[in-house]
Amino acid sequence: LGLELGHQDSLRVLEQLGAIDSTLALFVGLNNVLGIRPILQSAQPELKKRLLPQLAAGRELAAFALTEPGADSHPFGITSKAIPTTGGWTLQGKKIWSGSAAWAGVMNVFVKQHDAAGNPVGISGFVLQKGTPGLRPDALTMAPIPMVQNTVFLEQVPVKASQLLGAPGAGMAVAQDAMMYGRLAIAAASIGGMKRCAQLMLRYSSRRTLSTGRLLDSPVTLARLSWLTSAIATLSSLVTFIAQRLDRGLFVPDELYATCKILGPEFYWQAADDFGQCLGGQGHIETNLAPQILRDARVLRIFEGPTESLTMYLGARVLHQPTVLRDFLTELNLAALADSLFEAADEVFAYYQSAQSPFSDEITARHQANFIVGKVAAWGLAIAALKSVSVPSAQVASSNLEWAQHHFEQTVAQILTANPSEGASAVTVAEQIVYYQTSIGESEQTLARTDKTLDEWLQPASYAPSDLSTQPAENHLTQASSSTGRGLQNKSLLKRKNTIEQWLIQWLAQRLHIKQAQIEVNKALADYGMDSVMAVELAQDLEDFLTLSQSLDVTLAWSFPTVKALSHHLAGLSGPHLLDTQQRRSGESTQNVSTPEETDLADLSEAEMADMLAAELAAVRGR
């Protein structure tokens, strides 16, 4: 019942919708990408047969619910749960920013699945239909754009295996697939919006006369329009390149999808701002379109991953998982570009790890290195797309390639230029801002709307600037205090726990380029810079180290958020063979492993002692 469009044609539709109204493009993209795509790709056959005809015909809308108040752009931090019951599970939790949820007849919901013992086993996706008991979307509009954004309450919602998206515990792969394609769709819509801005700027500037002549003849206006046409061509090449590969069934690395979302909304936002500036005072009048375009462009920089988070993600992939991207560029006969990109990445990383780094804290320096490398990589991949897509005019193609190459080189050149904004501590910045109270006080504003409550994080704070010197880990630890579980009760388990703990310390020290003595076993892994890329690496390396038959879920780093909690959990999974395996690998006696004495049990807390029994039982079940 659908139109059976290919990827290129589907993205052209979204581009056209973006030129007409970005909100309309978002609405259609949300329904077809985040709503229908997970069902089409991963739902159970019977569910597909029942739902897809209605969705394809437009008789039902589909929504997507992943984001939560405490997770935001960090999906692995979700706390909504799937608790096992007889014949299925019950869902409990709260989702926010679910587009069109109140209007949708079908909703894809992602929660953290737990086993019968209450231990998390991964993130699972479920398809819910309107009217399901316990499913309650809050229909308040939560954005200034005319598309409803809902809070969704999951209150003991019953679900069965037939409603699963993919395998149990593998829902994040389904969600990531939809979100990656969603980032491509947003880039396509951004192209349409940018082209509309260019049309309107040309229309206005060619008619507006100033004391110096036509606005169009101003060098500032011409430079902005020239920038915009190059940005449009670059982003169009990127989207076309990906769409062509998808239509041919070829591999597209995640880095390209991230680049779409990084460059597309940022280009569109700059175009919208330049359009408003071109109009001058007329740009503040609602009927002149500029205010609407500004609002619509602004939200795209946040939806489906904020620019900053995705830039850090892209940089982390380039620095720590370079093989896939390097091989991809080499297959495109772009080995020279790959060399330039990875040489620049190494240069950035070396700078932020050196004595010249503006950051004294290694973790902060690492985050900044990821961010800068991500910016460099985005331009590098834009160049790759420009070189891979043919255009009618060789002269225009050369000009656009020169433009992108300039931005790539400019970004690299800025690396070694001192930036006075870098290196400032949270305490220093907070002291300056707190002092503003002496001149402007603390102002409170509310809107005349149904929801008048100011976000609690925007309300006046009672803390002192010194409170911001470190990020507290308690919020991470409390969540896992009852599931650090896997406590240890005998010498064998204690030895395994100690071996794993030491391995984790060594792994973190190596990845973060810090001394092992700086790793605290009770400190949250997130405070050491654990991100989604590192979490995947950690899970993969742990599987090899522990020689496990089953795969480890990448959410481990958040379900068990400290070295101590994670080692407790893994000790119960690994079994007695771990020590023998490590002895064979190292050629050393396990007596060399520092092992707590039986009297160390007295040092454990009551919660840990209570968890010991669960770990012992888990080990018995494993045998």
XYZ file of C-alpha atoms in Angstrom, residues 6-325:
320
model
C 13.869 4.052 -2.939
C 16.153 5.896 -0.562
C 17.061 8.663 -3.023
C 13.436 9.398 -3.873
C 12.317 9.252 -0.237
C 14.986 11.753 0.752
C 14.005 14.031 -2.134
C 10.470 14.079 -0.718
C 11.828 15.097 2.690
C 13.963 17.788 1.060
C 10.887 19.220 -0.658
C 8.925 19.110 2.596
C 11.804 20.884 4.333
C 11.556 23.685 1.792
C 7.816 24.028 2.410
C 7.770 23.660 6.191
C 10.449 22.043 8.364
C 7.845 20.984 10.904
C 5.965 19.089 8.208
C 9.201 17.378 7.189
C 9.821 16.422 10.824
C 6.306 15.084 11.187
C 6.557 12.886 8.085
C 10.107 11.805 8.865
C 9.255 10.882 12.431
C 6.334 8.714 11.341
C 8.174 6.946 8.527
C 11.664 6.668 10.000
C 11.342 6.391 13.770
C 7.835 4.964 13.685
C 7.526 2.620 10.710
C 11.164 1.668 10.049
C 11.729 -0.297 13.321
C 8.530 -2.268 12.689
C 9.431 -2.900 9.047
C 12.966 -3.983 9.921
C 12.619 -5.770 13.260
C 9.042 -6.563 14.319
C 7.729 -10.119 14.530
C 6.218 -11.371 11.211
C 2.630 -11.514 12.463
C 2.885 -8.007 13.872
C 4.265 -6.686 10.590
C 1.419 -8.290 8.682
C -1.139 -6.702 10.961
C 0.301 -3.182 11.356
C 2.212 -2.254 8.209
C -0.787 -2.039 5.813
C -2.496 0.457 8.126
C 0.706 2.455 8.612
C 1.600 2.475 4.913
C -1.877 3.697 4.005
C -1.607 6.526 6.510
C -4.564 5.271 8.537
C -2.388 5.105 11.643
C 0.595 7.134 12.847
C 3.607 5.580 14.552
C 5.703 7.160 17.309
C 9.055 6.487 18.972
C 9.726 6.684 22.724
C 13.322 6.447 23.948
C 14.341 9.720 25.613
C 13.915 10.096 29.378
C 14.377 12.993 31.812
C 17.604 11.545 33.210
C 19.024 10.222 29.938
C 18.461 12.916 27.280
C 21.142 12.387 24.601
C 22.554 9.377 26.477
C 20.165 6.498 25.652
C 22.120 3.891 27.612
C 21.186 5.778 30.768
C 17.444 5.072 30.512
C 15.761 3.694 33.634
C 12.357 2.550 32.330
C 12.103 -1.189 32.928
C 10.656 -4.377 31.498
C 10.004 -6.659 34.465
C 9.324 -10.351 33.715
C 5.901 -11.779 34.501
C 4.112 -14.973 33.583
C 3.937 -15.007 29.797
C 5.716 -11.714 29.209
C 6.765 -8.485 30.912
C 5.312 -5.319 32.407
C 6.751 -1.940 31.470
C 7.283 0.768 34.048
C 8.760 4.217 33.496
C 8.451 7.613 31.866
C 9.432 8.898 28.424
C 9.681 12.489 27.221
C 9.846 14.260 23.861
C 7.980 11.551 21.986
C 6.800 13.256 18.816
C 3.150 12.711 17.873
C 2.727 10.117 20.644
C -0.718 11.425 21.599
C -1.853 11.120 17.986
C -0.203 7.784 17.217
C -1.949 4.436 17.081
C 1.374 2.587 17.368
C 4.411 3.377 19.504
C 7.915 1.892 19.622
C 9.071 1.945 23.248
C 12.574 1.096 24.475
C 13.237 0.040 28.057
C 15.895 -1.685 30.127
C 14.972 -5.360 30.378
C 15.530 -7.230 33.658
C 15.713 -10.928 34.410
C 13.821 -12.747 37.157
C 16.531 -11.843 39.683
C 16.160 -8.141 38.893
C 19.451 -7.851 37.004
C 19.527 -5.814 33.757
C 20.127 -7.900 30.637
C 20.035 -5.149 28.011
C 17.703 -2.696 26.336
C 14.656 -4.130 24.571
C 12.161 -2.569 22.187
C 8.424 -3.254 22.218
C 5.581 -2.208 19.918
C 2.623 -0.812 21.853
C -0.768 0.053 20.438
C -3.082 2.807 21.507
C -5.456 1.687 24.234
C -2.993 -0.712 25.876
C -3.669 -0.738 29.650
C -1.196 1.435 31.527
C -0.037 3.398 28.457
C -0.760 7.073 29.027
C 0.604 9.783 26.715
C 0.451 13.293 28.138
C -0.847 15.451 25.287
C 0.784 18.752 26.287
C 2.668 20.446 23.473
C 6.216 20.897 24.699
C 7.715 22.940 21.878
C 6.983 26.266 20.163
C 6.601 24.486 16.837
C 3.165 23.192 15.790
C 4.021 19.518 16.302
C 3.009 17.842 19.522
C 5.795 16.494 21.735
C 4.555 14.231 24.494
C 5.496 12.759 27.809
C 4.580 9.063 27.863
C 3.839 7.242 31.114
C 4.332 3.483 31.325
C 2.305 2.277 34.293
C 2.548 -1.512 34.527
C 1.996 -1.904 30.776
C 1.651 -5.629 29.876
C 3.623 -6.839 26.840
C 4.373 -10.205 25.238
C 7.227 -11.666 23.206
C 5.191 -11.120 20.035
C 5.585 -7.365 20.583
C 9.385 -7.433 20.684
C 11.458 -5.439 18.219
C 14.358 -7.752 17.482
C 15.721 -10.116 20.110
C 15.332 -9.588 23.874
C 18.059 -7.277 25.112
C 18.997 -6.219 21.568
C 16.630 -3.284 21.231
C 19.352 -0.648 21.153
C 20.511 -1.935 17.765
C 16.961 -1.400 16.475
C 16.797 2.086 17.970
C 20.241 3.008 16.650
C 19.298 1.911 13.132
C 16.227 4.149 13.203
C 18.099 7.079 14.719
C 20.953 6.812 12.226
C 18.527 6.912 9.317
C 16.683 9.725 11.077
C 19.883 11.774 11.043
C 20.107 11.266 7.301
C 16.466 12.354 6.948
C 17.107 15.512 8.988
C 19.998 16.409 6.694
C 17.721 16.006 3.667
C 15.088 18.268 5.226
C 17.822 20.780 6.099
C 18.807 20.981 2.437
C 15.265 22.001 1.525
C 15.200 24.623 4.265
C 18.577 26.011 3.206
C 17.483 26.287 -0.417
C 14.369 28.149 0.705
C 16.508 30.573 2.723
C 18.706 31.172 -0.320
C 15.657 31.884 -2.497
C 14.181 34.330 -0.001
C 17.500 36.098 0.603
C 18.006 36.565 -3.133
C 14.434 37.758 -3.606
C 14.688 40.345 -0.830
C 18.256 41.542 -1.396
C 17.715 42.060 -5.137
C 14.829 44.468 -4.361
C 16.095 46.189 -1.222
C 18.030 49.391 -1.876
C 20.369 50.964 0.690
C 22.392 54.168 0.622
C 25.233 52.152 -0.907
C 23.055 50.520 -3.561
C 21.309 47.173 -3.829
C 21.606 44.917 -0.808
C 22.458 42.081 -3.196
C 25.581 43.939 -4.356
C 26.907 44.237 -0.808
C 30.059 42.115 -0.402
C 28.700 40.819 2.903
C 25.485 39.611 1.272
C 27.343 38.057 -1.641
C 29.764 36.259 0.696
C 26.872 34.855 2.711
C 25.003 33.681 -0.371
C 28.167 32.139 -1.782
C 28.774 30.332 1.512
C 25.190 29.097 1.470
C 25.346 27.692 -2.064
C 28.554 25.827 -1.216
C 27.043 24.482 1.997
C 23.958 23.298 0.094
C 26.084 21.554 -2.528
C 28.260 19.883 0.115
C 25.356 18.609 2.182
C 23.494 17.506 -0.961
C 26.521 15.480 -2.047
C 26.713 13.828 1.362
C 23.025 12.858 1.385
C 23.095 11.713 -2.251
C 26.236 9.654 -1.675
C 24.662 7.785 1.242
C 21.310 7.318 -0.536
C 22.978 5.912 -3.645
C 24.894 3.377 -1.588
C 21.750 2.350 0.284
C 19.824 1.898 -2.954
C 22.629 -0.353 -4.194
C 22.689 -2.333 -0.956
C 26.191 -1.144 -0.039
C 27.625 -0.578 3.420
C 27.388 2.886 4.990
C 29.434 3.470 8.166
C 27.816 5.129 11.173
C 30.301 7.989 10.878
C 28.554 9.227 7.723
C 25.150 9.351 9.410
C 26.653 11.281 12.310
C 28.244 13.725 9.863
C 24.836 14.344 8.264
C 23.389 15.343 11.612
C 26.405 17.451 12.578
C 26.632 19.476 9.366
C 22.986 19.589 8.218
C 21.329 21.410 11.145
C 24.384 23.636 11.713
C 24.364 24.729 8.065
C 20.602 25.273 8.191
C 20.855 27.287 11.416
C 23.504 29.543 9.867
C 21.341 29.971 6.763
C 18.303 30.854 8.888
C 20.305 33.381 10.905
C 21.730 34.979 7.760
C 18.233 35.162 6.267
C 16.888 36.933 9.345
C 19.841 39.333 9.352
C 19.355 40.040 5.659
C 15.790 41.146 6.359
C 16.796 43.497 9.157
C 13.753 44.691 11.088
C 11.473 42.865 8.672
C 12.971 39.627 9.951
C 11.133 40.050 13.264
C 7.695 40.094 11.648
C 6.049 36.675 11.841
C 4.439 36.875 8.394
C 7.856 37.348 6.778
C 8.751 33.711 7.580
C 12.116 34.377 9.237
C 10.911 33.809 12.846
C 9.318 30.470 11.951
C 12.374 29.319 10.018
C 14.645 30.289 12.915
C 12.580 28.274 15.392
C 12.363 25.265 13.116
C 16.075 25.304 12.303
C 17.019 25.726 15.945
C 15.339 22.567 17.161
C 17.090 20.416 14.554
C 20.412 21.060 16.284
C 19.068 19.093 19.261
C 16.648 16.463 17.894
C 18.140 12.993 17.266
C 21.354 13.866 19.080
C 22.746 17.336 19.885
C 25.510 18.543 17.596
C 28.075 18.500 20.391
C 27.315 14.942 21.525
C 27.467 13.575 17.985
C 30.662 15.492 17.255
C 32.297 13.905 20.299
C 30.944 10.517 19.223
C 32.399 10.942 15.740
C 35.756 12.007 17.155
C 35.847 9.061 19.541
C 35.145 6.670 16.668
C 37.969 8.156 14.598
C 40.451 8.053 17.480
C 39.583 4.729 19.061
C 37.861 2.664 16.356
C 39.539 3.890 13.157
C 39.660 0.654 11.169
C 36.143 0.738 9.708
C 36.375 4.314 8.467
